[in-house]
Amino acid sequence: MDIWIIYLIIICLSVVLWLFSFFSIWKTKRYATILFDLLPFYPLLAVVGYIAIITCTILWLDFLGWIFPLVFGMLIAILLVYLSIKWIKGYRLKVYVEFLDKLKDDKYSVKILSDYFVHKKINPEMVNVFIRHDIDLSLRRFSKMIEIEKEKGIKSTSMIRLHSEKYSFEKALPLIKQLNAEGYEIGYHYEVLAQTKGNKEQAIQLFTQELAELREIVPIAVVAAHGDKYKNRDIWSLLNQKELNVYSAYDMKRDMYLSDAGGYDFTRRYGHHLFEELDKAKKGDVVQILIHADWWF
Ligand SMILES: [Zn+2]
């Protein structure tokens, strides 16, 4: 085969790989949303992506003479250092530990969501912080974060799903019972519209039924909709909230909302940067912080 055809194939392949890698690294969250099973490995996938980019670029630019690979190699090295620093400061448990230490300061009062909705406990002299966990996929990762909170003596509210793709509700039972006994709050992370494929009447019925089932195990005062292709949150306004005696985490009149939803993404603030925002909170402010343990490693 003519050597030029081989070169052409290599170039085409490298361009495709380059585009794929670039897109994948830029939108790392895609790995998590489309390929749930790969979730624990997404940092690894990003590293594979970086290597692919470097390899492809060198192959590609080899045609243009040695000066181009040299210049591009240097640029990529700088980019890698920059990304590594971001990664270290990102969704790492160490960052969460530091954050909880910061919350121990006299400036902050950390509470559970029912303190706000049911007991109306707002301290005008402190920053009122409400940590909410949405337990979407990994019980193991969630348990790790809760263990850290226990060590630091900080309480939070955790929204449990009854139909997670990655854990069974039965398996979560001992954990939520134990958390409830220890003063941690459990909420209902509903997804009734997704279950009923958009049928609102059935969804309302299902909500009532599942809430009652959950209440046989632990008290439930607060709920939050799980994000899905069906907008589960749409069902909230159709429910008889008074009769059900339940509040939505989204109805909190908060001065600040910090969320890690969407996960690791270079175009947004995360990890360290997420918590740095808290410095802007003033006395008497109400701050809700949404954490998905799935993103933290
Ligand atoms: Zn969710």
JSON list of N, CA, C and O in Angstrom, two decimals, residues 147-184:
[
{"chain": "A", "resi": 147, "resn": "GLU", "atom": "N", "xyz": [-20.09, 9.89, 56.68]},
{"chain": "A", "resi": 147, "resn": "GLU", "atom": "CA", "xyz": [-19.11, 9.54, 57.72]},
{"chain": "A", "resi": 147, "resn": "GLU", "atom": "C", "xyz": [-18.27, 10.76, 58.08]},
{"chain": "A", "resi": 147, "resn": "GLU", "atom": "O", "xyz": [-17.97, 11.01, 59.25]},
{"chain": "A", "resi": 148, "resn": "ILE", "atom": "N", "xyz": [-17.89, 11.51, 57.05]},
{"chain": "A", "resi": 148, "resn": "ILE", "atom": "CA", "xyz": [-17.09, 12.72, 57.28]},
{"chain": "A", "resi": 148, "resn": "ILE", "atom": "C", "xyz": [-17.90, 13.73, 58.09]},
{"chain": "A", "resi": 148, "resn": "ILE", "atom": "O", "xyz": [-17.40, 14.33, 59.04]},
{"chain": "A", "resi": 149, "resn": "GLU", "atom": "N", "xyz": [-19.18, 13.87, 57.75]},
{"chain": "A", "resi": 149, "resn": "GLU", "atom": "CA", "xyz": [-20.04, 14.81, 58.48]},
{"chain": "A", "resi": 149, "resn": "GLU", "atom": "C", "xyz": [-20.18, 14.39, 59.94]},
{"chain": "A", "resi": 149, "resn": "GLU", "atom": "O", "xyz": [-20.16, 15.22, 60.84]},
{"chain": "A", "resi": 150, "resn": "LYS", "atom": "N", "xyz": [-20.29, 13.07, 60.15]},
{"chain": "A", "resi": 150, "resn": "LYS", "atom": "CA", "xyz": [-20.41, 12.58, 61.53]},
{"chain": "A", "resi": 150, "resn": "LYS", "atom": "C", "xyz": [-19.15, 12.92, 62.32]},
{"chain": "A", "resi": 150, "resn": "LYS", "atom": "O", "xyz": [-19.22, 13.36, 63.46]},
{"chain": "A", "resi": 151, "resn": "GLU", "atom": "N", "xyz": [-18.00, 12.70, 61.69]},
{"chain": "A", "resi": 151, "resn": "GLU", "atom": "CA", "xyz": [-16.72, 13.01, 62.35]},
{"chain": "A", "resi": 151, "resn": "GLU", "atom": "C", "xyz": [-16.65, 14.47, 62.74]},
{"chain": "A", "resi": 151, "resn": "GLU", "atom": "O", "xyz": [-16.12, 14.82, 63.79]},
{"chain": "A", "resi": 152, "resn": "LYS", "atom": "N", "xyz": [-17.20, 15.32, 61.88]},
{"chain": "A", "resi": 152, "resn": "LYS", "atom": "CA", "xyz": [-17.12, 16.76, 62.13]},
{"chain": "A", "resi": 152, "resn": "LYS", "atom": "C", "xyz": [-18.31, 17.27, 62.95]},
{"chain": "A", "resi": 152, "resn": "LYS", "atom": "O", "xyz": [-18.38, 18.46, 63.26]},
{"chain": "A", "resi": 153, "resn": "GLY", "atom": "N", "xyz": [-19.26, 16.37, 63.23]},
{"chain": "A", "resi": 153, "resn": "GLY", "atom": "CA", "xyz": [-20.42, 16.77, 64.03]},
{"chain": "A", "resi": 153, "resn": "GLY", "atom": "C", "xyz": [-21.34, 17.72, 63.30]},
{"chain": "A", "resi": 153, "resn": "GLY", "atom": "O", "xyz": [-21.89, 18.65, 63.88]},
{"chain": "A", "resi": 154, "resn": "ILE", "atom": "N", "xyz": [-21.49, 17.52, 62.01]},
{"chain": "A", "resi": 154, "resn": "ILE", "atom": "CA", "xyz": [-22.35, 18.40, 61.21]},
{"chain": "A", "resi": 154, "resn": "ILE", "atom": "C", "xyz": [-23.54, 17.61, 60.66]},
{"chain": "A", "resi": 154, "resn": "ILE", "atom": "O", "xyz": [-23.38, 16.49, 60.16]},
{"chain": "A", "resi": 155, "resn": "LYS", "atom": "N", "xyz": [-24.74, 18.20, 60.81]},
{"chain": "A", "resi": 155, "resn": "LYS", "atom": "CA", "xyz": [-25.96, 17.50, 60.38]},
{"chain": "A", "resi": 155, "resn": "LYS", "atom": "C", "xyz": [-26.44, 17.98, 59.01]},
{"chain": "A", "resi": 155, "resn": "LYS", "atom": "O", "xyz": [-26.22, 19.12, 58.64]},
{"chain": "A", "resi": 156, "resn": "SER", "atom": "N", "xyz": [-27.10, 17.08, 58.30]},
{"chain": "A", "resi": 156, "resn": "SER", "atom": "CA", "xyz": [-27.58, 17.43, 56.95]},
{"chain": "A", "resi": 156, "resn": "SER", "atom": "C", "xyz": [-28.90, 16.72, 56.67]},
{"chain": "A", "resi": 156, "resn": "SER", "atom": "O", "xyz": [-29.36, 15.90, 57.46]},
{"chain": "A", "resi": 157, "resn": "THR", "atom": "N", "xyz": [-29.46, 17.04, 55.51]},
{"chain": "A", "resi": 157, "resn": "THR", "atom": "CA", "xyz": [-30.70, 16.39, 55.07]},
{"chain": "A", "resi": 157, "resn": "THR", "atom": "C", "xyz": [-30.42, 15.62, 53.79]},
{"chain": "A", "resi": 157, "resn": "THR", "atom": "O", "xyz": [-29.85, 16.17, 52.85]},
{"chain": "A", "resi": 158, "resn": "SER", "atom": "N", "xyz": [-30.81, 14.34, 53.76]},
{"chain": "A", "resi": 158, "resn": "SER", "atom": "CA", "xyz": [-30.51, 13.51, 52.60]},
{"chain": "A", "resi": 158, "resn": "SER", "atom": "C", "xyz": [-31.78, 13.02, 51.91]},
{"chain": "A", "resi": 158, "resn": "SER", "atom": "O", "xyz": [-32.66, 12.44, 52.56]},
{"chain": "A", "resi": 159, "resn": "MET", "atom": "N", "xyz": [-31.86, 13.27, 50.62]},
{"chain": "A", "resi": 159, "resn": "MET", "atom": "CA", "xyz": [-33.03, 12.88, 49.84]},
{"chain": "A", "resi": 159, "resn": "MET", "atom": "C", "xyz": [-32.81, 11.49, 49.25]},
{"chain": "A", "resi": 159, "resn": "MET", "atom": "O", "xyz": [-31.92, 11.30, 48.41]},
{"chain": "A", "resi": 160, "resn": "ILE", "atom": "N", "xyz": [-33.67, 10.57, 49.66]},
{"chain": "A", "resi": 160, "resn": "ILE", "atom": "CA", "xyz": [-33.51, 9.18, 49.22]},
{"chain": "A", "resi": 160, "resn": "ILE", "atom": "C", "xyz": [-34.44, 8.87, 48.04]},
{"chain": "A", "resi": 160, "resn": "ILE", "atom": "O", "xyz": [-35.59, 9.31, 48.03]},
{"chain": "A", "resi": 161, "resn": "ARG", "atom": "N", "xyz": [-33.93, 8.13, 47.06]},
{"chain": "A", "resi": 161, "resn": "ARG", "atom": "CA", "xyz": [-34.77, 7.69, 45.93]},
{"chain": "A", "resi": 161, "resn": "ARG", "atom": "C", "xyz": [-35.31, 6.30, 46.23]},
{"chain": "A", "resi": 161, "resn": "ARG", "atom": "O", "xyz": [-34.63, 5.50, 46.89]},
{"chain": "A", "resi": 162, "resn": "LEU", "atom": "N", "xyz": [-36.48, 6.03, 45.73]},
{"chain": "A", "resi": 162, "resn": "LEU", "atom": "CA", "xyz": [-37.04, 4.68, 45.89]},
{"chain": "A", "resi": 162, "resn": "LEU", "atom": "C", "xyz": [-36.74, 3.82, 44.66]},
{"chain": "A", "resi": 162, "resn": "LEU", "atom": "O", "xyz": [-36.93, 2.61, 44.68]},
{"chain": "A", "resi": 163, "resn": "HIS", "atom": "N", "xyz": [-36.28, 4.49, 43.59]},
{"chain": "A", "resi": 163, "resn": "HIS", "atom": "CA", "xyz": [-36.07, 3.75, 42.33]},
{"chain": "A", "resi": 163, "resn": "HIS", "atom": "C", "xyz": [-34.77, 4.15, 41.64]},
{"chain": "A", "resi": 163, "resn": "HIS", "atom": "O", "xyz": [-34.76, 4.49, 40.46]},
{"chain": "A", "resi": 164, "resn": "SER", "atom": "N", "xyz": [-33.69, 4.13, 42.39]},
{"chain": "A", "resi": 164, "resn": "SER", "atom": "CA", "xyz": [-32.41, 4.50, 41.78]},
{"chain": "A", "resi": 164, "resn": "SER", "atom": "C", "xyz": [-31.95, 3.40, 40.83]},
{"chain": "A", "resi": 164, "resn": "SER", "atom": "O", "xyz": [-32.25, 2.22, 41.04]},
{"chain": "A", "resi": 165, "resn": "GLU", "atom": "N", "xyz": [-31.23, 3.79, 39.79]},
{"chain": "A", "resi": 165, "resn": "GLU", "atom": "CA", "xyz": [-30.68, 2.79, 38.85]},
{"chain": "A", "resi": 165, "resn": "GLU", "atom": "C", "xyz": [-29.56, 2.01, 39.51]},
{"chain": "A", "resi": 165, "resn": "GLU", "atom": "O", "xyz": [-29.22, 0.91, 39.09]},
{"chain": "A", "resi": 166, "resn": "LYS", "atom": "N", "xyz": [-28.94, 2.59, 40.55]},
{"chain": "A", "resi": 166, "resn": "LYS", "atom": "CA", "xyz": [-27.72, 1.99, 41.08]},
{"chain": "A", "resi": 166, "resn": "LYS", "atom": "C", "xyz": [-27.82, 1.43, 42.49]},
{"chain": "A", "resi": 166, "resn": "LYS", "atom": "O", "xyz": [-26.89, 0.80, 42.97]},
{"chain": "A", "resi": 167, "resn": "TYR", "atom": "N", "xyz": [-28.87, 1.71, 43.21]},
{"chain": "A", "resi": 167, "resn": "TYR", "atom": "CA", "xyz": [-29.01, 1.07, 44.52]},
{"chain": "A", "resi": 167, "resn": "TYR", "atom": "C", "xyz": [-30.47, 0.72, 44.75]},
{"chain": "A", "resi": 167, "resn": "TYR", "atom": "O", "xyz": [-31.36, 1.39, 44.23]},
{"chain": "A", "resi": 168, "resn": "SER", "atom": "N", "xyz": [-30.70, -0.33, 45.54]},
{"chain": "A", "resi": 168, "resn": "SER", "atom": "CA", "xyz": [-32.08, -0.67, 45.82]},
{"chain": "A", "resi": 168, "resn": "SER", "atom": "C", "xyz": [-32.48, 0.00, 47.14]},
{"chain": "A", "resi": 168, "resn": "SER", "atom": "O", "xyz": [-31.65, 0.19, 48.03]},
{"chain": "A", "resi": 169, "resn": "PHE", "atom": "N", "xyz": [-33.74, 0.35, 47.21]},
{"chain": "A", "resi": 169, "resn": "PHE", "atom": "CA", "xyz": [-34.24, 1.03, 48.41]},
{"chain": "A", "resi": 169, "resn": "PHE", "atom": "C", "xyz": [-34.04, 0.14, 49.64]},
{"chain": "A", "resi": 169, "resn": "PHE", "atom": "O", "xyz": [-33.67, 0.61, 50.71]},
{"chain": "A", "resi": 170, "resn": "GLU", "atom": "N", "xyz": [-34.25, -1.16, 49.45]},
{"chain": "A", "resi": 170, "resn": "GLU", "atom": "CA", "xyz": [-34.11, -2.11, 50.56]},
{"chain": "A", "resi": 170, "resn": "GLU", "atom": "C", "xyz": [-32.69, -2.04, 51.13]},
{"chain": "A", "resi": 170, "resn": "GLU", "atom": "O", "xyz": [-32.47, -2.10, 52.33]},
{"chain": "A", "resi": 171, "resn": "LYS", "atom": "N", "xyz": [-31.74, -1.91, 50.23]},
{"chain": "A", "resi": 171, "resn": "LYS", "atom": "CA", "xyz": [-30.35, -1.87, 50.66]},
{"chain": "A", "resi": 171, "resn": "LYS", "atom": "C", "xyz": [-30.04, -0.58, 51.44]},
{"chain": "A", "resi": 171, "resn": "LYS", "atom": "O", "xyz": [-29.16, -0.57, 52.30]},
{"chain": "A", "resi": 172, "resn": "ALA", "atom": "N", "xyz": [-30.80, 0.46, 51.12]},
{"chain": "A", "resi": 172, "resn": "ALA", "atom": "CA", "xyz": [-30.55, 1.75, 51.79]},
{"chain": "A", "resi": 172, "resn": "ALA", "atom": "C", "xyz": [-31.22, 1.82, 53.15]},
{"chain": "A", "resi": 172, "resn": "ALA", "atom": "O", "xyz": [-30.90, 2.69, 53.96]},
{"chain": "A", "resi": 173, "resn": "LEU", "atom": "N", "xyz": [-32.17, 0.90, 53.40]},
{"chain": "A", "resi": 173, "resn": "LEU", "atom": "CA", "xyz": [-32.97, 0.98, 54.63]},
{"chain": "A", "resi": 173, "resn": "LEU", "atom": "C", "xyz": [-32.18, 1.07, 55.93]},
{"chain": "A", "resi": 173, "resn": "LEU", "atom": "O", "xyz": [-32.42, 1.98, 56.73]},
{"chain": "A", "resi": 174, "resn": "PRO", "atom": "N", "xyz": [-31.22, 0.14, 56.16]},
{"chain": "A", "resi": 174, "resn": "PRO", "atom": "CA", "xyz": [-30.49, 0.23, 57.44]},
{"chain": "A", "resi": 174, "resn": "PRO", "atom": "C", "xyz": [-29.80, 1.59, 57.62]},
{"chain": "A", "resi": 174, "resn": "PRO", "atom": "O", "xyz": [-29.82, 2.16, 58.71]},
{"chain": "A", "resi": 175, "resn": "LEU", "atom": "N", "xyz": [-29.25, 2.09, 56.53]},
{"chain": "A", "resi": 175, "resn": "LEU", "atom": "CA", "xyz": [-28.53, 3.37, 56.60]},
{"chain": "A", "resi": 175, "resn": "LEU", "atom": "C", "xyz": [-29.47, 4.53, 56.95]},
{"chain": "A", "resi": 175, "resn": "LEU", "atom": "O", "xyz": [-29.16, 5.34, 57.83]},
{"chain": "A", "resi": 176, "resn": "ILE", "atom": "N", "xyz": [-30.63, 4.59, 56.27]},
{"chain": "A", "resi": 176, "resn": "ILE", "atom": "CA", "xyz": [-31.50, 5.74, 56.55]},
{"chain": "A", "resi": 176, "resn": "ILE", "atom": "C", "xyz": [-32.13, 5.66, 57.95]},
{"chain": "A", "resi": 176, "resn": "ILE", "atom": "O", "xyz": [-32.31, 6.67, 58.60]},
{"chain": "A", "resi": 177, "resn": "LYS", "atom": "N", "xyz": [-32.37, 4.43, 58.41]},
{"chain": "A", "resi": 177, "resn": "LYS", "atom": "CA", "xyz": [-32.89, 4.28, 59.78]},
{"chain": "A", "resi": 177, "resn": "LYS", "atom": "C", "xyz": [-31.86, 4.78, 60.79]},
{"chain": "A", "resi": 177, "resn": "LYS", "atom": "O", "xyz": [-32.18, 5.48, 61.74]},
{"chain": "A", "resi": 178, "resn": "GLN", "atom": "N", "xyz": [-30.63, 4.37, 60.54]},
{"chain": "A", "resi": 178, "resn": "GLN", "atom": "CA", "xyz": [-29.55, 4.76, 61.44]},
{"chain": "A", "resi": 178, "resn": "GLN", "atom": "C", "xyz": [-29.34, 6.28, 61.43]},
{"chain": "A", "resi": 178, "resn": "GLN", "atom": "O", "xyz": [-29.21, 6.91, 62.48]},
{"chain": "A", "resi": 179, "resn": "LEU", "atom": "N", "xyz": [-29.35, 6.86, 60.25]},
{"chain": "A", "resi": 179, "resn": "LEU", "atom": "CA", "xyz": [-29.15, 8.31, 60.14]},
{"chain": "A", "resi": 179, "resn": "LEU", "atom": "C", "xyz": [-30.26, 9.06, 60.87]},
{"chain": "A", "resi": 179, "resn": "LEU", "atom": "O", "xyz": [-30.00, 10.02, 61.58]},
{"chain": "A", "resi": 180, "resn": "ASN", "atom": "N", "xyz": [-31.47, 8.58, 60.69]},
{"chain": "A", "resi": 180, "resn": "ASN", "atom": "CA", "xyz": [-32.61, 9.21, 61.36]},
{"chain": "A", "resi": 180, "resn": "ASN", "atom": "C", "xyz": [-32.44, 9.15, 62.88]},
{"chain": "A", "resi": 180, "resn": "ASN", "atom": "O", "xyz": [-32.67, 10.14, 63.58]},
{"chain": "A", "resi": 181, "resn": "ALA", "atom": "N", "xyz": [-31.98, 8.00, 63.36]},
{"chain": "A", "resi": 181, "resn": "ALA", "atom": "CA", "xyz": [-31.78, 7.83, 64.81]},
{"chain": "A", "resi": 181, "resn": "ALA", "atom": "C", "xyz": [-30.69, 8.76, 65.33]},
{"chain": "A", "resi": 181, "resn": "ALA", "atom": "O", "xyz": [-30.70, 9.17, 66.50]},
{"chain": "A", "resi": 182, "resn": "GLU", "atom": "N", "xyz": [-29.76, 9.11, 64.45]},
{"chain": "A", "resi": 182, "resn": "GLU", "atom": "CA", "xyz": [-28.64, 9.95, 64.88]},
{"chain": "A", "resi": 182, "resn": "GLU", "atom": "C", "xyz": [-28.91, 11.46, 64.68]},
{"chain": "A", "resi": 182, "resn": "GLU", "atom": "O", "xyz": [-28.00, 12.27, 64.80]},
{"chain": "A", "resi": 183, "resn": "GLY", "atom": "N", "xyz": [-30.12, 11.79, 64.31]},
{"chain": "A", "resi": 183, "resn": "GLY", "atom": "CA", "xyz": [-30.47, 13.21, 64.17]},
{"chain": "A", "resi": 183, "resn": "GLY", "atom": "C", "xyz": [-30.27, 13.78, 62.78]},
{"chain": "A", "resi": 183, "resn": "GLY", "atom": "O", "xyz": [-30.41, 14.98, 62.57]},
{"chain": "A", "resi": 184, "resn": "TYR", "atom": "N", "xyz": [-29.93, 12.92, 61.84]},
{"chain": "A", "resi": 184, "resn": "TYR", "atom": "CA", "xyz": [-29.84, 13.38, 60.44]},
{"chain": "A", "resi": 184, "resn": "TYR", "atom": "C", "xyz": [-31.24, 13.28, 59.85]},
{"chain": "A", "resi": 184, "resn": "TYR", "atom": "O", "xyz": [-32.02, 12.41, 60.22]}
]
